[in-house]
Short mmCIF file of C-alpha atoms in Angstrom, two decimals:
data_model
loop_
_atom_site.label_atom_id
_atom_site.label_comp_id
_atom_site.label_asym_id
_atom_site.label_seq_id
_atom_site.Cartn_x
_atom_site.Cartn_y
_atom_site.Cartn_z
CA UNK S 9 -6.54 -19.70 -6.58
CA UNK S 10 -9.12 -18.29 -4.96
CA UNK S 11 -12.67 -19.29 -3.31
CA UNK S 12 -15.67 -17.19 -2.47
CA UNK S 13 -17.19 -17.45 1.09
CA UNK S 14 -20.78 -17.40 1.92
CA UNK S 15 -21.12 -13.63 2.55
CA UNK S 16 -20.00 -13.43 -1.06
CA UNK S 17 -16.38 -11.89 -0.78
CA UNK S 18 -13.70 -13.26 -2.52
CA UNK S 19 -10.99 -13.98 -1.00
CA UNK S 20 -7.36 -15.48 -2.09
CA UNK S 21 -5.72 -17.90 -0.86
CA UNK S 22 -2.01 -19.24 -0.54
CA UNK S 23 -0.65 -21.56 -3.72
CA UNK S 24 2.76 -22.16 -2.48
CA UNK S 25 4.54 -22.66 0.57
CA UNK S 26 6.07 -19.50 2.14
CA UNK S 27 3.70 -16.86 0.02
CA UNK S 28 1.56 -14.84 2.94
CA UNK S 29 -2.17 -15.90 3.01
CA UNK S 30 -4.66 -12.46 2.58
CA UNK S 31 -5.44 -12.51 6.07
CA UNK S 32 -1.63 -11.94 6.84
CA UNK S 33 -0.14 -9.67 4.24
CA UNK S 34 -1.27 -6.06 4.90
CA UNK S 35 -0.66 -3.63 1.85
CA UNK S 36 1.22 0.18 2.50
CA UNK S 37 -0.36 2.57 0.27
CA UNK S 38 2.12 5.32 0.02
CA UNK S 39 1.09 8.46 -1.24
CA UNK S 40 3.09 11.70 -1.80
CA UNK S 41 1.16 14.96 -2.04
CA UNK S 42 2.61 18.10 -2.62
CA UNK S 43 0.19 21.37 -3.49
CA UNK S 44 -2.25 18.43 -4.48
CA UNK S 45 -5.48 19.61 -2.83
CA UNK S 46 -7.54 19.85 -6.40
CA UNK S 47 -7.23 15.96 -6.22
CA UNK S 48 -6.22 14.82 -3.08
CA UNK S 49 -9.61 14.04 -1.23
CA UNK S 50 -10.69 12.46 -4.07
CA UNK S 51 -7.81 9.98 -4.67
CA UNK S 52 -7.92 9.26 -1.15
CA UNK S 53 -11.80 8.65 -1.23
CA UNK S 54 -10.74 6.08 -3.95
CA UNK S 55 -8.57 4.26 -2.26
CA UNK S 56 -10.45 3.70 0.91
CA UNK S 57 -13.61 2.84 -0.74
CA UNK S 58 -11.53 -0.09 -2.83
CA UNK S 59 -12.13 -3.66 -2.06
CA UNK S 60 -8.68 -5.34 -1.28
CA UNK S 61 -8.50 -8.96 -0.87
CA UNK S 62 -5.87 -8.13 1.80
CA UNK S 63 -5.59 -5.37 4.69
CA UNK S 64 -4.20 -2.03 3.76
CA UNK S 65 -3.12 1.40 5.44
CA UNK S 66 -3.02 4.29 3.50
CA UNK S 67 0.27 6.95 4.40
CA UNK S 68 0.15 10.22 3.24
CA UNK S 69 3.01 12.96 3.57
CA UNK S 70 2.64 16.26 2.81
CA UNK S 71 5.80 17.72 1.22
CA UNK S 72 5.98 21.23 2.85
CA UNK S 73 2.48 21.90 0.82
CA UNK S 74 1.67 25.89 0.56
CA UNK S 75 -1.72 25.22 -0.40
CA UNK S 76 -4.90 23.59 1.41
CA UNK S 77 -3.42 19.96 1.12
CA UNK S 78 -2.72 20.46 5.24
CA UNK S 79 -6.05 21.00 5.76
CA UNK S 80 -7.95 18.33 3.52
CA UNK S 81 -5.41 15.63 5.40
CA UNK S 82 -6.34 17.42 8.77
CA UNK S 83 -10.18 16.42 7.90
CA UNK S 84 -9.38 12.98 7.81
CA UNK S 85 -10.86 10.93 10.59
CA UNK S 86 -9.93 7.24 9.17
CA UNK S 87 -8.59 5.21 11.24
CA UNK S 88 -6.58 3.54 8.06
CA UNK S 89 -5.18 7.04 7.10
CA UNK S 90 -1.46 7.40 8.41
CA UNK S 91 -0.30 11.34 7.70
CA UNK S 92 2.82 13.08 7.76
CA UNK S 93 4.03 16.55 7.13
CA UNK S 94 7.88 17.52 6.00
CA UNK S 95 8.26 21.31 7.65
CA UNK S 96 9.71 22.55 3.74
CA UNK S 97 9.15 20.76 0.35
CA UNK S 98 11.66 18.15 0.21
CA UNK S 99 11.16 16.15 -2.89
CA UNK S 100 8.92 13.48 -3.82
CA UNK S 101 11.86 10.94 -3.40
CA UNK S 102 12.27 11.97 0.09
CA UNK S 103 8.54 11.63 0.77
CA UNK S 104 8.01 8.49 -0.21
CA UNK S 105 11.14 7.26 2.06
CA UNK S 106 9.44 8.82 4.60
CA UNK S 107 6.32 7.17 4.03
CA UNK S 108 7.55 3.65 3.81
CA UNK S 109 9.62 4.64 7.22
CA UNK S 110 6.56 5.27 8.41
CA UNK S 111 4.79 2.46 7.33
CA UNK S 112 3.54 -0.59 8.98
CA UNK S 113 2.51 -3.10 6.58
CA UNK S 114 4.29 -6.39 4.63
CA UNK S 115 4.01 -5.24 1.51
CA UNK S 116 4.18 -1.36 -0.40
CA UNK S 117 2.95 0.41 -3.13
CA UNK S 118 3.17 4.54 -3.95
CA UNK S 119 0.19 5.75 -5.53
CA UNK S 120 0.41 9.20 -6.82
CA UNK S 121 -2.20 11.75 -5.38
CA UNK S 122 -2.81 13.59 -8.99
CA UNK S 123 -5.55 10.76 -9.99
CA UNK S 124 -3.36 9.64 -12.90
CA UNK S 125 -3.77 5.91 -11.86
CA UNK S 126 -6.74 4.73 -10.62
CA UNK S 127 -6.57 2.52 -6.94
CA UNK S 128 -9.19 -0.49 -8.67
CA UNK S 129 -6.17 -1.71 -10.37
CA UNK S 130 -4.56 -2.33 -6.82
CA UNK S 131 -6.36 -5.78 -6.38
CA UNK S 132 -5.46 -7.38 -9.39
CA UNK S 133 -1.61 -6.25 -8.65
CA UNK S 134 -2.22 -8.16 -5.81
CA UNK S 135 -3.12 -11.25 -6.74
CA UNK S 136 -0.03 -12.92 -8.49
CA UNK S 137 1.71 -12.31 -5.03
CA UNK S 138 -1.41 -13.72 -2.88
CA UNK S 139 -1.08 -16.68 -5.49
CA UNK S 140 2.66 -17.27 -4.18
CA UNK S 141 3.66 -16.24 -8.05
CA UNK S 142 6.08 -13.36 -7.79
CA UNK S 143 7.01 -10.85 -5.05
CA UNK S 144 7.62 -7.71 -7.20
CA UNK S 145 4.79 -6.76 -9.65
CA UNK S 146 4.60 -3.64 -11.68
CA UNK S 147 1.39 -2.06 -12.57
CA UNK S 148 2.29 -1.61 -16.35
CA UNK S 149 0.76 1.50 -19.00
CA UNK S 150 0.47 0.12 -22.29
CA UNK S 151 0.59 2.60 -24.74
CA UNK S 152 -2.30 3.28 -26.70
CA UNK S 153 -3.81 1.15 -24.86
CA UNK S 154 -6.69 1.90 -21.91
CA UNK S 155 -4.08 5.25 -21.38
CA UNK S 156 -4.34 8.72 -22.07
CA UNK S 157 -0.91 10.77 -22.80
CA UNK S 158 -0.99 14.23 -22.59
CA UNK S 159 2.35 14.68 -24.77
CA UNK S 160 4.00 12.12 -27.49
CA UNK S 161 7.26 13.29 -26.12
CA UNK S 162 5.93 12.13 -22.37
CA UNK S 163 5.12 8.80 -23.97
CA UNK S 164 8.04 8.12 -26.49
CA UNK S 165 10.42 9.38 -23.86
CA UNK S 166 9.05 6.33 -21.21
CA UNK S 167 9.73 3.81 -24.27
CA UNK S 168 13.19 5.14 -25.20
CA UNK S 169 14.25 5.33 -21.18
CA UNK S 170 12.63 1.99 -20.56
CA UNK S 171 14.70 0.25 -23.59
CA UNK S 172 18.00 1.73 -22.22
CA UNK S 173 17.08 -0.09 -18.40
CA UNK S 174 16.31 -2.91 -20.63
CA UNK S 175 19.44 -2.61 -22.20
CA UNK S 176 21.67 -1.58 -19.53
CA UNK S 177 20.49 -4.42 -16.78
CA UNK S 178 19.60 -7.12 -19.36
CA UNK S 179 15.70 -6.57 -18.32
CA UNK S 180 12.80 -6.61 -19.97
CA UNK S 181 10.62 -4.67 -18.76
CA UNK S 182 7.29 -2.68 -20.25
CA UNK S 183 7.13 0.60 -18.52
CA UNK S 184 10.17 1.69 -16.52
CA UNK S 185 8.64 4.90 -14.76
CA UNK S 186 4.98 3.66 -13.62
CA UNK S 187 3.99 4.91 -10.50
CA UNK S 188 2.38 1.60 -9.05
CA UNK S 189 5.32 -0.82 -7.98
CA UNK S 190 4.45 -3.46 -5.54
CA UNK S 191 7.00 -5.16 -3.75
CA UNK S 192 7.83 -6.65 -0.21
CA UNK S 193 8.18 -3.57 2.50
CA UNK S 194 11.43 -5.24 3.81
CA UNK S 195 12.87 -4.62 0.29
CA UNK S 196 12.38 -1.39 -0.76
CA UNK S 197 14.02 -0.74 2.79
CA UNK S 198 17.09 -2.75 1.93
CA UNK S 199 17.77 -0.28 -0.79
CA UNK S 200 20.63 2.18 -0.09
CA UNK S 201 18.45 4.63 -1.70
CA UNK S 202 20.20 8.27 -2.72
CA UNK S 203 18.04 10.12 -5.15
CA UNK S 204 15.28 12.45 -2.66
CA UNK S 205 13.69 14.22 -6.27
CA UNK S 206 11.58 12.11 -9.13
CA UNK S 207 15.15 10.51 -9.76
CA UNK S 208 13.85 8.10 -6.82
CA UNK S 209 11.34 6.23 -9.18
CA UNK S 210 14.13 5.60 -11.62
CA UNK S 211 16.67 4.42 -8.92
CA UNK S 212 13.99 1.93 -7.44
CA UNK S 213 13.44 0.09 -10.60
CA UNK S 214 17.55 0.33 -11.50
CA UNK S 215 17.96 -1.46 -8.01
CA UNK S 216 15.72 -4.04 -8.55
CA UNK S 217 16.84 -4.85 -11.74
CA UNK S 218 20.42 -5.16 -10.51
CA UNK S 219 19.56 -7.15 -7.45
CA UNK S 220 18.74 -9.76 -10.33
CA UNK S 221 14.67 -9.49 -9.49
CA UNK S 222 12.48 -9.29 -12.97
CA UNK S 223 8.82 -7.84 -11.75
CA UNK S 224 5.85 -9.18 -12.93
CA UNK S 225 3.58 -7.24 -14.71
CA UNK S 226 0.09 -6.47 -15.23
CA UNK S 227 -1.73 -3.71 -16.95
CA UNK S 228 -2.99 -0.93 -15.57
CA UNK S 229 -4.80 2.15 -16.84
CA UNK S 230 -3.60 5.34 -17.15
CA UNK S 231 -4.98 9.12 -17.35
CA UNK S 232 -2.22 12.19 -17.73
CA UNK S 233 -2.08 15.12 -16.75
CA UNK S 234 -1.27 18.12 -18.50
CA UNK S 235 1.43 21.02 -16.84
CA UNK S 236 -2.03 23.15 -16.73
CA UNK S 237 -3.76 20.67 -14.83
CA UNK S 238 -0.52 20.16 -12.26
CA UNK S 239 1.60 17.64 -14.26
CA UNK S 240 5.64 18.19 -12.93
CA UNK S 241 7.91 15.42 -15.23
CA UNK S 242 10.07 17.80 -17.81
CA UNK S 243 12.36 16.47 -19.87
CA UNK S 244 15.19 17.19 -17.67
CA UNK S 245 13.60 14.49 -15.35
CA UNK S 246 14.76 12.24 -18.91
CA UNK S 247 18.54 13.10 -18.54
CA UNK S 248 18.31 12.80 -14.72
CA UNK S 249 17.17 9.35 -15.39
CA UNK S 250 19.62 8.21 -17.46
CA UNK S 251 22.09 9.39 -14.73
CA UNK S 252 20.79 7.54 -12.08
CA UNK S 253 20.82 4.34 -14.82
CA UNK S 254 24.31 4.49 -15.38
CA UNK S 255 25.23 4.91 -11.38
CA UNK S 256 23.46 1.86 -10.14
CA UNK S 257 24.13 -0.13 -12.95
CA UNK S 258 27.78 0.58 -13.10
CA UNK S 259 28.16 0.84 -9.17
CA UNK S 260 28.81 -1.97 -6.39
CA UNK S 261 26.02 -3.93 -5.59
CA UNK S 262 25.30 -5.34 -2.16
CA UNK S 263 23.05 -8.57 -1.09
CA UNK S 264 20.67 -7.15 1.53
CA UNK S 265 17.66 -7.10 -1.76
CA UNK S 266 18.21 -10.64 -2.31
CA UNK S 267 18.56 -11.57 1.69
CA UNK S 268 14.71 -9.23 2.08
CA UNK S 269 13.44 -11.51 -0.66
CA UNK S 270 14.59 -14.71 1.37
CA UNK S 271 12.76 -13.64 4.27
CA UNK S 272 15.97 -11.73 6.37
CA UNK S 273 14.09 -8.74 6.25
CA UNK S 274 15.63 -7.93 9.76
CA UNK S 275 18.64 -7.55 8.31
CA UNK S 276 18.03 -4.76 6.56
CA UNK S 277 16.30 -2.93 8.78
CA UNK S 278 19.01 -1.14 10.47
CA UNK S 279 20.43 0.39 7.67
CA UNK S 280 16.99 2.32 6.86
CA UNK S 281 16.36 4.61 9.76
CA UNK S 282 19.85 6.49 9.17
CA UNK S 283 18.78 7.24 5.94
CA UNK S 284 15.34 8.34 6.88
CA UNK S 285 16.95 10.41 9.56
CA UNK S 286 19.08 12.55 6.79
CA UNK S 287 16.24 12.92 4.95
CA UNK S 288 14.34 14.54 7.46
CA UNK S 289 17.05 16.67 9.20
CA UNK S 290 17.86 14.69 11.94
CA UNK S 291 14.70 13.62 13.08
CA UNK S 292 14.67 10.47 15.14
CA UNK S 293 12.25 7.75 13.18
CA UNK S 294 9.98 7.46 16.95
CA UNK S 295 9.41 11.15 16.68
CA UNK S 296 6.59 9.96 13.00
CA UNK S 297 3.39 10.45 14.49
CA UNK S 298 0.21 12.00 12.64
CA UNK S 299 0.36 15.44 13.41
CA UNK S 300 -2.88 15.90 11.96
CA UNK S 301 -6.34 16.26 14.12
CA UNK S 302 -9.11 13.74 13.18
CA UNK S 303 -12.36 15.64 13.33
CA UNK S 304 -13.34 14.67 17.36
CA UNK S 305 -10.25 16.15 17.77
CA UNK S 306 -8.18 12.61 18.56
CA UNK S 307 -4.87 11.69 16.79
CA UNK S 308 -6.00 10.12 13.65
#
């Protein structure tokens, strides 16, 4: 449901009982960049210059970059931009952990920094949670379909690792390895989350599915990029997956996911900063700060 005010802005509103109104969720955009600086001022261009029905924050962490991603996020003076930099290249896994550590919002989604997704399909991920619908959704590539694969093998191999989640967790879901997963902050930080490399994306999904949560999904579009053009995936990233597959599924589970989803988020909480803290080599979690320099020379 949703209603447009005078000044012509739509704007949703709750359905059910419990589901945040727009003026009290607030959307993390988490965004890993490592030796991204071809496309990094340009994705985050896009994603500030969005329309959101909600509030959002966008965090970026630099991954030990060697190139001039440091100083593209160091010309960044808005006051919505949240940056980070790991002193060596830690893994996109451990980036994103440190992003949502980082982050201040009720909600979460990673967006990749490479341009592959594009942020206007943000809003309409958005709605079936503003409309009290679901709290997961999934921004799903259909193949052939508003996409562009670089490689058959890239696209087969999605299908053929999706089927064996599918398989393996009694799921059904479309697109196992997108990039744009929104869910509830408080649950991704419930996760006892191990993998700190691309295995990460796999091991979110794996511990959703065997928390018992089915995401909703909506289509998104989709443009690849080639390894010339910066594209990392190999098909070792394939048998990695599969790994990470059969260790969730076939591991203990614990309740904290299904205790965020209830709304004992606080519970949760504690177990988070530990991990964030091996991740980053013993750095205590008040020590995140923006260490870059807005352009009046003010902490961003």
């Amino acid at each position: 449901m949703r209603h447009i005010p005078h000044n012509g802005t739509p704007r949703f509103v709750r359905r059910s009982h419990g589901t945040p109104r727009a003026s009290a969720l607030k959307l993390s955009i988490l965004m890993p960049a490592f030796n991204e600086a071809a496309t990094l001022a340009e994705a985050v261009d896009a994603v500030l210059s969005t329309a959101y029905p909600c509030d959002i924050e966008l965090v970026i962490v630099d991954d030990g970059s060697t190139d001039a991603t440091p100083d593209i996020l160091g010309e960044i003076a808005d006051p919505r931009v949240i940056a980070y930099r790991h002193p060596r290249n830690m893994g996109k896994g451990a980036a994103l952990q440190t992003a949502a550590a980082i982050a201040r919002g009720t909600h979460m989604v990673p967006f990749d920094a490479d341009l592959e997704y594009s942020p206007a399909d943000l809003p309409s991920m958005l709605e079936p949670v503003l409309e009290g619908r679901c709290e997961v959704v999934y921004g799903t590539r259909l193949f052939g379909v508003n996409t562009r694969y670089q490689s058959y093998r890239h696209g087969v191999g999605n299908r053929a690792l999706t089927l064996a989640a599918n398989v393996m967790f009694d799921a059904y879901l479309s697109d196992l390895h997108t990039c744009l997963k929104l869910m509830p902050l408080d649950l991704f930080r419930s996760f006892d989350l191990r993998e700190n490399g691309f295995g990460l994306d796999t091991e979110i999904t794996a511990r959703i599915l065997k928390a018992g949560v089915r995401p909703f999904e909506v289509p998104v579009s989709y443009h690849s990029r080639s390894y010339d053009e910066g594209k990392k995936i190999t098909s070792g990233h394939g048998v990695e997956c599969l790994h990470v597959l059969a260790r969730v599924r076939f591991g203990s589970v614990r309740g904290r996911a299904r205790r965020a989803l209830r709304g004992r988020g606080h519970e949760t909480h504690s177990t988070r900063p530990e991990n964030v803290v091996e991740v980053l080599d013993n750095q205590p979690p008040r020590e995140f700060a923006n260490p870059y320099k807005s352009r009046n020379g003010a902490a961003a």
